[in-house]
Every structure is written in structure tokens, then in C-alpha cells.
mmCIF file of C-alpha atoms in Angstrom:
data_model
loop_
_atom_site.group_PDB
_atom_site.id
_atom_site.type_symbol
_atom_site.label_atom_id
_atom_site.label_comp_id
_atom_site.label_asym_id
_atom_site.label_seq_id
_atom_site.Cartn_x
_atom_site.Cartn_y
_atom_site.Cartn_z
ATOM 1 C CA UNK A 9 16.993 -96.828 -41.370
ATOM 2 C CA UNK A 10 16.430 -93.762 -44.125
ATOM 3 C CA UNK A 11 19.924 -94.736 -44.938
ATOM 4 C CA UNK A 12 19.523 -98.162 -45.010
ATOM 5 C CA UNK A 13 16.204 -97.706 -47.649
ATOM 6 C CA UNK A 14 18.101 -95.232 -49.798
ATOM 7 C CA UNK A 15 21.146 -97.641 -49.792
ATOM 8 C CA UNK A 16 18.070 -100.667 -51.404
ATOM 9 C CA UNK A 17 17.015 -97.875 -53.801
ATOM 10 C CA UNK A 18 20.620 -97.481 -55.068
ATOM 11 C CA UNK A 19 21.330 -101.176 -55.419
ATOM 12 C CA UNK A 20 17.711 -101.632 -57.182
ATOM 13 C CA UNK A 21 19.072 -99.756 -60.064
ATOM 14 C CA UNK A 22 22.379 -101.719 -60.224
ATOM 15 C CA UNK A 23 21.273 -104.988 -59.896
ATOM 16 C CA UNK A 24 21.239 -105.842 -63.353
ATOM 17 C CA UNK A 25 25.035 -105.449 -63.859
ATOM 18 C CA UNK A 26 25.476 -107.134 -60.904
ATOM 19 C CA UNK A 27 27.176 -110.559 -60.785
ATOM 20 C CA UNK A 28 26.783 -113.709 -58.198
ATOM 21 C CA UNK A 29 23.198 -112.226 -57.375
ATOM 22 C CA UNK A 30 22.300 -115.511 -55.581
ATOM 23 C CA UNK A 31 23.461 -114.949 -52.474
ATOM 24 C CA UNK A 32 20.918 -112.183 -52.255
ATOM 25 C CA UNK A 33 17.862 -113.521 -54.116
ATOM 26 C CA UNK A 34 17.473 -116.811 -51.729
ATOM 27 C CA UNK A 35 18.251 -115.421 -48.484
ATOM 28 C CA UNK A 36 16.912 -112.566 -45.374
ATOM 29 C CA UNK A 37 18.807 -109.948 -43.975
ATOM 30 C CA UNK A 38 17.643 -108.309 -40.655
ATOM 31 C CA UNK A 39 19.332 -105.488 -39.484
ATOM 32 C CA UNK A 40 20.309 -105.981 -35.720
ATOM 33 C CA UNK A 41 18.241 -104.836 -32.934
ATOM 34 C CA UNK A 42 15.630 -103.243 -35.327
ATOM 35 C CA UNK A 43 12.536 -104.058 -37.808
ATOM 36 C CA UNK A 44 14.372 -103.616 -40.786
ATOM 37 C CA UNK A 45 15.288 -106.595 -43.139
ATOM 38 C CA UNK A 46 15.622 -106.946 -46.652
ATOM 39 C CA UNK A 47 14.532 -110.288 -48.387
ATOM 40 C CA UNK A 48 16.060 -110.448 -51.383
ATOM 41 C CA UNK A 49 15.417 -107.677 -53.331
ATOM 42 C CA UNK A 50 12.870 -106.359 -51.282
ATOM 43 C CA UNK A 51 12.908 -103.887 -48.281
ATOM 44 C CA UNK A 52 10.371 -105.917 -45.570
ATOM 45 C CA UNK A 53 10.552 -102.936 -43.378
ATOM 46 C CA UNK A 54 7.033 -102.871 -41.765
ATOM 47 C CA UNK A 55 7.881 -100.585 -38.454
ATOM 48 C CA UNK A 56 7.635 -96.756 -37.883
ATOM 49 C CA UNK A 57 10.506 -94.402 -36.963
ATOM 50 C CA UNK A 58 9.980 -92.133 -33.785
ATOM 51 C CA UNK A 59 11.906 -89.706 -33.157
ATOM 52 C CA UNK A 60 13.123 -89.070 -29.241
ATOM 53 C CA UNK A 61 11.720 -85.735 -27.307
ATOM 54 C CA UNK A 62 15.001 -83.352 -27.173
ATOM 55 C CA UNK A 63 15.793 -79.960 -25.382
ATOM 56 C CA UNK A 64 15.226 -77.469 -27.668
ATOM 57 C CA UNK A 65 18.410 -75.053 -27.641
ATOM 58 C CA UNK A 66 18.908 -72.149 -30.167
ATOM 59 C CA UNK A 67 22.398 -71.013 -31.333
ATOM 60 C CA UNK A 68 22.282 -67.641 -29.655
ATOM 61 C CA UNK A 69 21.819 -69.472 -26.392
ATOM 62 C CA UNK A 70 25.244 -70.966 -26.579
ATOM 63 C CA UNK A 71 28.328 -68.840 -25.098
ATOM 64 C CA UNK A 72 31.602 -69.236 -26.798
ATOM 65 C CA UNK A 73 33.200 -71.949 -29.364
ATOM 66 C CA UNK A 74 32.172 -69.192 -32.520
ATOM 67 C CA UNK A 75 33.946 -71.699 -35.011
ATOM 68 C CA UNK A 76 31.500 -74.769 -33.832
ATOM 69 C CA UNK A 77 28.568 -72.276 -33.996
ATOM 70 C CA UNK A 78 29.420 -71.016 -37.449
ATOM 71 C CA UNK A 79 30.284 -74.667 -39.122
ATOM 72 C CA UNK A 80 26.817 -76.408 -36.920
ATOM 73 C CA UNK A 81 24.951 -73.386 -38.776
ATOM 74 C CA UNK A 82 25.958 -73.977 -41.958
ATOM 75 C CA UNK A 83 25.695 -77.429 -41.814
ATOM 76 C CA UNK A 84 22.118 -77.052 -40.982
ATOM 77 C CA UNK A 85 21.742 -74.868 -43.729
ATOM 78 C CA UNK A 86 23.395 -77.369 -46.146
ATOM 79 C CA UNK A 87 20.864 -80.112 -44.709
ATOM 80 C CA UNK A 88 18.280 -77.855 -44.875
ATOM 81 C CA UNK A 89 19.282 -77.436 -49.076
ATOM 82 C CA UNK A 90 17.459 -80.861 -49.621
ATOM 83 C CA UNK A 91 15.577 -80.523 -52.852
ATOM 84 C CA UNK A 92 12.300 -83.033 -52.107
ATOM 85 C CA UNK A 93 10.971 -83.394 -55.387
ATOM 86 C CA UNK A 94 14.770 -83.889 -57.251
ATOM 87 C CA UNK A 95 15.231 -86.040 -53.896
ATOM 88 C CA UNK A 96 18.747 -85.358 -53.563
ATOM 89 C CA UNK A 97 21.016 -82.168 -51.944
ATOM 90 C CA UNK A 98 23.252 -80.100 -54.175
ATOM 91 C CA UNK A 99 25.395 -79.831 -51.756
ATOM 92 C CA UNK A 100 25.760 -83.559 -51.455
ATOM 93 C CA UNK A 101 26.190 -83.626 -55.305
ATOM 94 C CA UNK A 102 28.813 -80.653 -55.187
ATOM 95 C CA UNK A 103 30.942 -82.096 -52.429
ATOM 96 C CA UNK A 104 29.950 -79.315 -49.714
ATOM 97 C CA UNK A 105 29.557 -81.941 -46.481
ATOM 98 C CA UNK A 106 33.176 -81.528 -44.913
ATOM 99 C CA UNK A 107 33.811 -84.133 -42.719
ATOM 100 C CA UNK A 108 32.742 -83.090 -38.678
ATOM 101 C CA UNK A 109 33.905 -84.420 -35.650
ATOM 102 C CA UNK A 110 30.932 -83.632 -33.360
ATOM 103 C CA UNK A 111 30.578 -85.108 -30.342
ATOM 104 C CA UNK A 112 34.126 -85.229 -29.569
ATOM 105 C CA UNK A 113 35.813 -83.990 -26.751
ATOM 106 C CA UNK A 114 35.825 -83.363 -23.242
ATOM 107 C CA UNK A 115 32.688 -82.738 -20.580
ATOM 108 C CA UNK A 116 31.085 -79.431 -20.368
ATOM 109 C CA UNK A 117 32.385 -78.072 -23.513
ATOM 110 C CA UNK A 118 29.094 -77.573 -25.491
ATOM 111 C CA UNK A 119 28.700 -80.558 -27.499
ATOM 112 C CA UNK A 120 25.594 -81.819 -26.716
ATOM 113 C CA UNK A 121 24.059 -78.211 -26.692
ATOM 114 C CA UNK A 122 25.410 -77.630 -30.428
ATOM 115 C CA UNK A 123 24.129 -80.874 -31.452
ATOM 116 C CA UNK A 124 20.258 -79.876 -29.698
ATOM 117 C CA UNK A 125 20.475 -76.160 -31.345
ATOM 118 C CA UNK A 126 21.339 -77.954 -34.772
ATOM 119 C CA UNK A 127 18.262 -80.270 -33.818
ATOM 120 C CA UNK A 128 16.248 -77.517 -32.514
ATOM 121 C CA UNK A 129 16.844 -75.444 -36.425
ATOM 122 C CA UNK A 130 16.189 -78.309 -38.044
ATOM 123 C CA UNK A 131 13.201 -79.567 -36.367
ATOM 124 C CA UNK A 132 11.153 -75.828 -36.822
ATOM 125 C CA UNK A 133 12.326 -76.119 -40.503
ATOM 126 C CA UNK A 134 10.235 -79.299 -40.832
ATOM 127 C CA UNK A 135 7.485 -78.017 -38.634
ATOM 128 C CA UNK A 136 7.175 -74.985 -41.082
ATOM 129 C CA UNK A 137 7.437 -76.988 -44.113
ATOM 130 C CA UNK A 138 4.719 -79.807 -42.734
ATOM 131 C CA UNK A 139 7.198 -82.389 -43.437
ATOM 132 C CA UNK A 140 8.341 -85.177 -40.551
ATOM 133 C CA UNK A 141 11.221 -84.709 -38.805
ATOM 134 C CA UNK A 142 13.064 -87.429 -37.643
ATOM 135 C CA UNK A 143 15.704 -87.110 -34.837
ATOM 136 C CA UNK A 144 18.102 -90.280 -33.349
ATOM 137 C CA UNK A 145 20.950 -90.316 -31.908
ATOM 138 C CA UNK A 146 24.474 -92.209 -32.833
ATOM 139 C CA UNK A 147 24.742 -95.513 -31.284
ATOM 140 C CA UNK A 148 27.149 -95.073 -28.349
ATOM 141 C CA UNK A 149 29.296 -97.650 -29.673
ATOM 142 C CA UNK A 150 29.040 -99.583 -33.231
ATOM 143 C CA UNK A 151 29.998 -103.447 -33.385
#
């Protein structure tokens, strides 16, 4: 849903060069399956986001795959770049997210333990920072 609000915030400041605006102005979007609708302009989003209870893993607890380890740590250290009070990332601006597969492959291979210890680095950041930290996974599927 963060996504979702930012993606209202960015269309906020384009709306005025924006043509055939009715379609938006007169009508209710809800996003499926959630709280979250826009009505015309406006983001009606009333709810709270939770974030679900997760094992807590660290890097040095995973054997093996050193090339996952190495690109899951930096991107946490790229996430972890976010400037609050510019609101944006430099590396975001600078074009450092490289595309990653994760979550892709077969059984027992690590995934979901790289995916907690990325969690797990992330989360302690917030905690030490006093900021919320908000944790959801993928849908399984997307329709």
C-alpha cells in the first residue's frame, strides 16, 4: 500500500497537465482485497498496515550461496540508504537497484532464509532508528 500512496503523491503533482481527468474525478477505486481506495483525487485509505511475526535469521547463519549473501547484503544496505527527510534513496535516483530474482528456485536451497536475514537486518535498522518497520510478503500469485 506504501507503493500505492507514493504512486497518488506522484500523480498529485501531474495532474494539472493531465488530460481526460474525468474519468478520475467522478468515480472510486478500491484496491482488491484491501482498505485502500482512492476517490478521485484523494487517497481514502483509513486502515493500518501490520506487519507479520518472521524468524529472525542473520547472514552468518546461512551456509553456502556467497553470491546471494553478498548481493541480499548490499541490497539491504542500498534500502537501508533511504534519506527520510529528502524522502527519496540515492540509490534509487542513481540507478543502483539491479533487478533480483529472489525467491526463485528449487526447495531447500536458502531462499526463504536469505529473504528472513534481509528482514531480520532490516527490521533492527528500524528498531535502532525508532522508525516502523513494515514487513509483507509477495502475493503468491498476482491476477
Amino acid at each position: 500500500m506504501v507503493y500505492f500512496e507514493a504512486l497518488i503523491d506522484e500523480i498529485q503533482l501531474r495532474k494539472s497537465s493531465l488530460e481526460y481527468t474525468e474519468t478520475i474525478v467522478d468515480r472510486t477505486y478500491k484496491l482488491e482485497n484491501s482498505e485502500f481506495s482512492i476517490s478521485g483525487w484523494d487517497n481514502v485509505f483509513a486502515g493500518t498496515a501490520k506487519s507479520i511475526e518472521f524468524n529472525k535469521v542473520q547472514f552468518e547463519q546461512i551456509v553456502g550461496n556467497r553470491d546471494a549473501k553478498h548481493f541480499a547484503r548490499r541490497l539491504t544496505e542500498r534500502m537501508l540508504s533511504y534519506d527520510f527527510e529528502a524522502k527519496k534513496n540515492p540509490f534509487q535516483e542513481l540507478g543502483g537497484f539491479m533487478p533480483v530474482f529472489m525467491g526463485y528456485g528449487i526447495p531447500g536451497t536458502g531462499k526463504s532464509m536469505l529473504i528472513a536475514a534481509i528482514a531480520t537486518r532490516l527490521k533492527e535498522h528500524c528498531d535502532h532508528l525508532d522508525i516502523p518497520f513494515l514487513f509483507h510478503p509477495m502475493p503468491r500469485h498476482f491476477n
